Short mmCIF file of C-alpha atoms in Angstrom, two decimals:
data_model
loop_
_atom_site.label_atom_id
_atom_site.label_comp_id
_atom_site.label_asym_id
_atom_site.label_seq_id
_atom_site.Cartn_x
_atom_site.Cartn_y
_atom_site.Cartn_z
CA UNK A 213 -5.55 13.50 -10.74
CA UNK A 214 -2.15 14.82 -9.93
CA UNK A 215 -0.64 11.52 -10.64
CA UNK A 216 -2.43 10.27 -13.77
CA UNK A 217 0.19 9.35 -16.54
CA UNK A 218 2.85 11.65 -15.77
CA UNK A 219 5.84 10.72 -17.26
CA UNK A 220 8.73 9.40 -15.61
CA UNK A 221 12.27 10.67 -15.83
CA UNK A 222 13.40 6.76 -14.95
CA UNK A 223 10.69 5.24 -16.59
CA UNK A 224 13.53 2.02 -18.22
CA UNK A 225 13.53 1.72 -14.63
CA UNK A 226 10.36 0.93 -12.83
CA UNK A 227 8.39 -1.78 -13.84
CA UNK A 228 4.94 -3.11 -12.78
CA UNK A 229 4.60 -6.44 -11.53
CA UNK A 230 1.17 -8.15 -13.09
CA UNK A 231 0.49 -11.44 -13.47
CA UNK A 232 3.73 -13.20 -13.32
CA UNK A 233 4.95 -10.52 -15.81
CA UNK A 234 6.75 -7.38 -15.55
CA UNK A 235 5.58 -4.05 -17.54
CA UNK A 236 7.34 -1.14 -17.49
CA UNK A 237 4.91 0.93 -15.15
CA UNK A 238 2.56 3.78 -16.23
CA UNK A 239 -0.04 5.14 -14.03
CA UNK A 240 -2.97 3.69 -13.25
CA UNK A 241 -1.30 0.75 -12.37
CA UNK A 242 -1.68 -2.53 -13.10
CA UNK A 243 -3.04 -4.90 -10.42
CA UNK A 244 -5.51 -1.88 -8.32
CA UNK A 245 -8.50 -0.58 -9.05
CA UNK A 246 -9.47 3.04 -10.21
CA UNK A 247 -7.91 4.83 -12.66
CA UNK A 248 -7.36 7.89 -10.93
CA UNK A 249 -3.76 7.86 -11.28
CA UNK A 250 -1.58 7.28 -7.87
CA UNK A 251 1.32 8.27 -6.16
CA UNK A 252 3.82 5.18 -5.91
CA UNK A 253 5.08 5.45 -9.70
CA UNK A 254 6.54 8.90 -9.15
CA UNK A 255 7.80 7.91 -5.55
CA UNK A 256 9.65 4.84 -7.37
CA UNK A 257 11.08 7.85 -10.05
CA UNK A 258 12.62 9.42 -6.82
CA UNK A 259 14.00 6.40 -5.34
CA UNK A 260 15.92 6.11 -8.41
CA UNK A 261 16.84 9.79 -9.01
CA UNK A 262 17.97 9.98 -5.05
CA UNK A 263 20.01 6.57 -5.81
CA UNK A 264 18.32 4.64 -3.48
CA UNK A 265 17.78 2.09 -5.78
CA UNK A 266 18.84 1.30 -9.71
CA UNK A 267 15.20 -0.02 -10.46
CA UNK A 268 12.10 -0.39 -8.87
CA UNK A 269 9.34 -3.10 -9.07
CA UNK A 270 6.04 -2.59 -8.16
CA UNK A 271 3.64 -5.11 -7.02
CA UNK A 272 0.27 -3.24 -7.12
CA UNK A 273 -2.68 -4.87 -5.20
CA UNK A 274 -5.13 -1.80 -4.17
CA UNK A 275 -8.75 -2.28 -4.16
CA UNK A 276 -10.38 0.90 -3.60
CA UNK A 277 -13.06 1.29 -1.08
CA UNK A 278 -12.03 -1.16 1.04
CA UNK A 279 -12.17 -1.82 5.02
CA UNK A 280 -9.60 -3.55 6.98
CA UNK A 281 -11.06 -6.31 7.77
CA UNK A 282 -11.22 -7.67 4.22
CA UNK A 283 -7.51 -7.52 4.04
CA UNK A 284 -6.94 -9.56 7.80
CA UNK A 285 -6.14 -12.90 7.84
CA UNK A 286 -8.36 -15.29 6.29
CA UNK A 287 -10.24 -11.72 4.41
CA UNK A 288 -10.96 -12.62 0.70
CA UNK A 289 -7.96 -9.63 -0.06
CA UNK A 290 -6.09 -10.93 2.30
CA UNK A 291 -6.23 -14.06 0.18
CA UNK A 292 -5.60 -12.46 -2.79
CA UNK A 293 -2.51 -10.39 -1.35
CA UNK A 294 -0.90 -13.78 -0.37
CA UNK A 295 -1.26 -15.73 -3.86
CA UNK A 296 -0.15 -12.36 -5.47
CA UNK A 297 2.82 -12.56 -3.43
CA UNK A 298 3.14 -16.03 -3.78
CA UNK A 299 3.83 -15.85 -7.26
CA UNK A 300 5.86 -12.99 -6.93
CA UNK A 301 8.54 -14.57 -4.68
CA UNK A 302 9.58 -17.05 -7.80
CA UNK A 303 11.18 -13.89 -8.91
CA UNK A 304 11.53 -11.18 -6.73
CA UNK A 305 12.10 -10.62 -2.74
CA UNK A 306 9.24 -7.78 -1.15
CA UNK A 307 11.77 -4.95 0.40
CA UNK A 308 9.14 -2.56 1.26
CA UNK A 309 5.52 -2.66 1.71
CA UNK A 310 3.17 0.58 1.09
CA UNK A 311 0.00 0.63 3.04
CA UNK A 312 -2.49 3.29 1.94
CA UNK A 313 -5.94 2.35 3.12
CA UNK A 314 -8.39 3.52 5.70
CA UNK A 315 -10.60 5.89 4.05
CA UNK A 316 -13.77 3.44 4.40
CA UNK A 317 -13.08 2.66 7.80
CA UNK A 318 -13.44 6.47 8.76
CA UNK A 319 -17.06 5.95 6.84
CA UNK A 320 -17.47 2.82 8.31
CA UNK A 321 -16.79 4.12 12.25
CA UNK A 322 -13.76 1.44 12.57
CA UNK A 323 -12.37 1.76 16.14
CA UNK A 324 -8.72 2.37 16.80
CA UNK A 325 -8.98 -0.91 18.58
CA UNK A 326 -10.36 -3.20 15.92
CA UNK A 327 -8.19 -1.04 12.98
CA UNK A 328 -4.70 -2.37 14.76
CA UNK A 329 -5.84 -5.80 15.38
CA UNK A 330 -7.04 -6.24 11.67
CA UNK A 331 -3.65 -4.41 10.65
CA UNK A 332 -1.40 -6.51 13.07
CA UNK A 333 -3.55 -9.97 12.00
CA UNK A 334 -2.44 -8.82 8.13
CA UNK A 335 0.99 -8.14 8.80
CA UNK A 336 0.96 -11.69 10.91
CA UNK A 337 -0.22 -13.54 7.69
CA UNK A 338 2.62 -11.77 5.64
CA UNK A 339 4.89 -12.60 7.84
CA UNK A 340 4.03 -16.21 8.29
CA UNK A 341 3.88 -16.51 4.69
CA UNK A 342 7.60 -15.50 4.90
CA UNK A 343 7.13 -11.63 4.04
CA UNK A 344 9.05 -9.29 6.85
CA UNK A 345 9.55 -6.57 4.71
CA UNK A 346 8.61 -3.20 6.45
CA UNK A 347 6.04 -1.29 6.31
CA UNK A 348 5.18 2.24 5.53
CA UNK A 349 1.35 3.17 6.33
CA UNK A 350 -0.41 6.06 5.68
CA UNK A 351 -2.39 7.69 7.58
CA UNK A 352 -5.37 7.81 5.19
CA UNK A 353 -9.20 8.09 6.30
CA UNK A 354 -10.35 11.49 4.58
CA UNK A 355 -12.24 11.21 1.09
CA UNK A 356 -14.60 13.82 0.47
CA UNK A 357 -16.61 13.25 3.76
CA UNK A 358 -18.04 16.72 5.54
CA UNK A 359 -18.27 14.84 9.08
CA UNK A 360 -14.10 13.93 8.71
CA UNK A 361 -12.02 15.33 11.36
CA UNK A 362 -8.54 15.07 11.74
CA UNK A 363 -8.29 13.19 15.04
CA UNK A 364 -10.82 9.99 14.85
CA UNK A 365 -10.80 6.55 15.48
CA UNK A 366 -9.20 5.04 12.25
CA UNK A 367 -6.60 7.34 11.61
CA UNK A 368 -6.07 6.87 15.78
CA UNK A 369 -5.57 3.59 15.21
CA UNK A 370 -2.89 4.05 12.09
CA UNK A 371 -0.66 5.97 13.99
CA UNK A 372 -1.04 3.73 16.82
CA UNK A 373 0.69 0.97 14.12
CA UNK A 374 3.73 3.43 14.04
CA UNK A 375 4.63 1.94 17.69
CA UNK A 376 4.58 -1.85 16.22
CA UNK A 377 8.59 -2.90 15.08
CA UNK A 378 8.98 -2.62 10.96
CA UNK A 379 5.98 -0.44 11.02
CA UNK A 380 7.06 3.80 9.59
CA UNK A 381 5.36 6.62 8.49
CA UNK A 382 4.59 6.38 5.20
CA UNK A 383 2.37 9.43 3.46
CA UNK A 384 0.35 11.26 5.82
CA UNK A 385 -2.69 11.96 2.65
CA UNK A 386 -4.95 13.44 4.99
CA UNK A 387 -3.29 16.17 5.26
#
């Protein structure tokens, strides 16, 4: 992968979040599955090279091949996501949240319908949990899969997000 263990040019400056612990951050990172390298550790580098921040910590919680619906409220990731946080906020305030998922929903035929109301019953449990920091989704559903097209339900659905207040554009990754 691209991404896998390139160094960073601000590496004193972007840490990994793990456990109540921070790390200074190497791809993969921990907290997510895979090992495939990824693409927030050199988007934190740029932050910090385009002064948008001084440091950067990341909070990684990606479990690879997973729907939606295991991430909506009162899903055992959604779970997960909010004790992760939990213990986080002793320390540190969420200012931006990363969304990259979708890719088994495209495999799984999740509606555009059922994709947003999973999505907006996550962001409700972050939010009632006292995290209203923005998103930034991607619009993610193609992984290797010969019937993919660019225009189908799930990534329908992501962009339909885009219309919901704190919700941006974060990568577009299938394309």
């Amino acid at each position: 992968d691209v991404y896998k263990r390139q160094p960073l040019k601000f590496g004193e400056n972007v840490f990994n979040y793990y456990e109540g612990k921070c790390y200074k951050a190497s791809s993969p990172l921990l907290g997510a599955t895979g090992d495939g390298g990824e693409f927030i550790t050199p988007l934190a580098d740029k932050l910090i090279e385009n002064n948008t921040y001084k440091n950067v910590v990341i909070v990684a919680s990606g479990i690879g091949g997973t729907p939606i619906s295991r991430w909506q409220k009162d899903g055992d990731l959604n779970v997960m996501l909010l004790e992760t946080l939990s213990k986080l906020k002793t320390d540190y305030k969420p200012t931006q949240i990363v969304w990259h998922q979708g890719e088994s929903d495209f495999n799984n035929k999740t509606s555009a319908k059922v994709y947003v109301s999973s999505f907006q019953s996550l962001k409700k449990s972050l939010n009632d949990n006292n995290v209203s920091a923005p998103f930034f989704i991607s619009i993610s559903t193609q992984c290797n899969n010969q019937d993919w097209t660019m225009s189908n339900p799930t990534s329908n659905g992501q962009k339909a997000l885009l219309q919901i207040k704190n919700i941006f554009l974060g990568a577009n990754t299938d394309i």
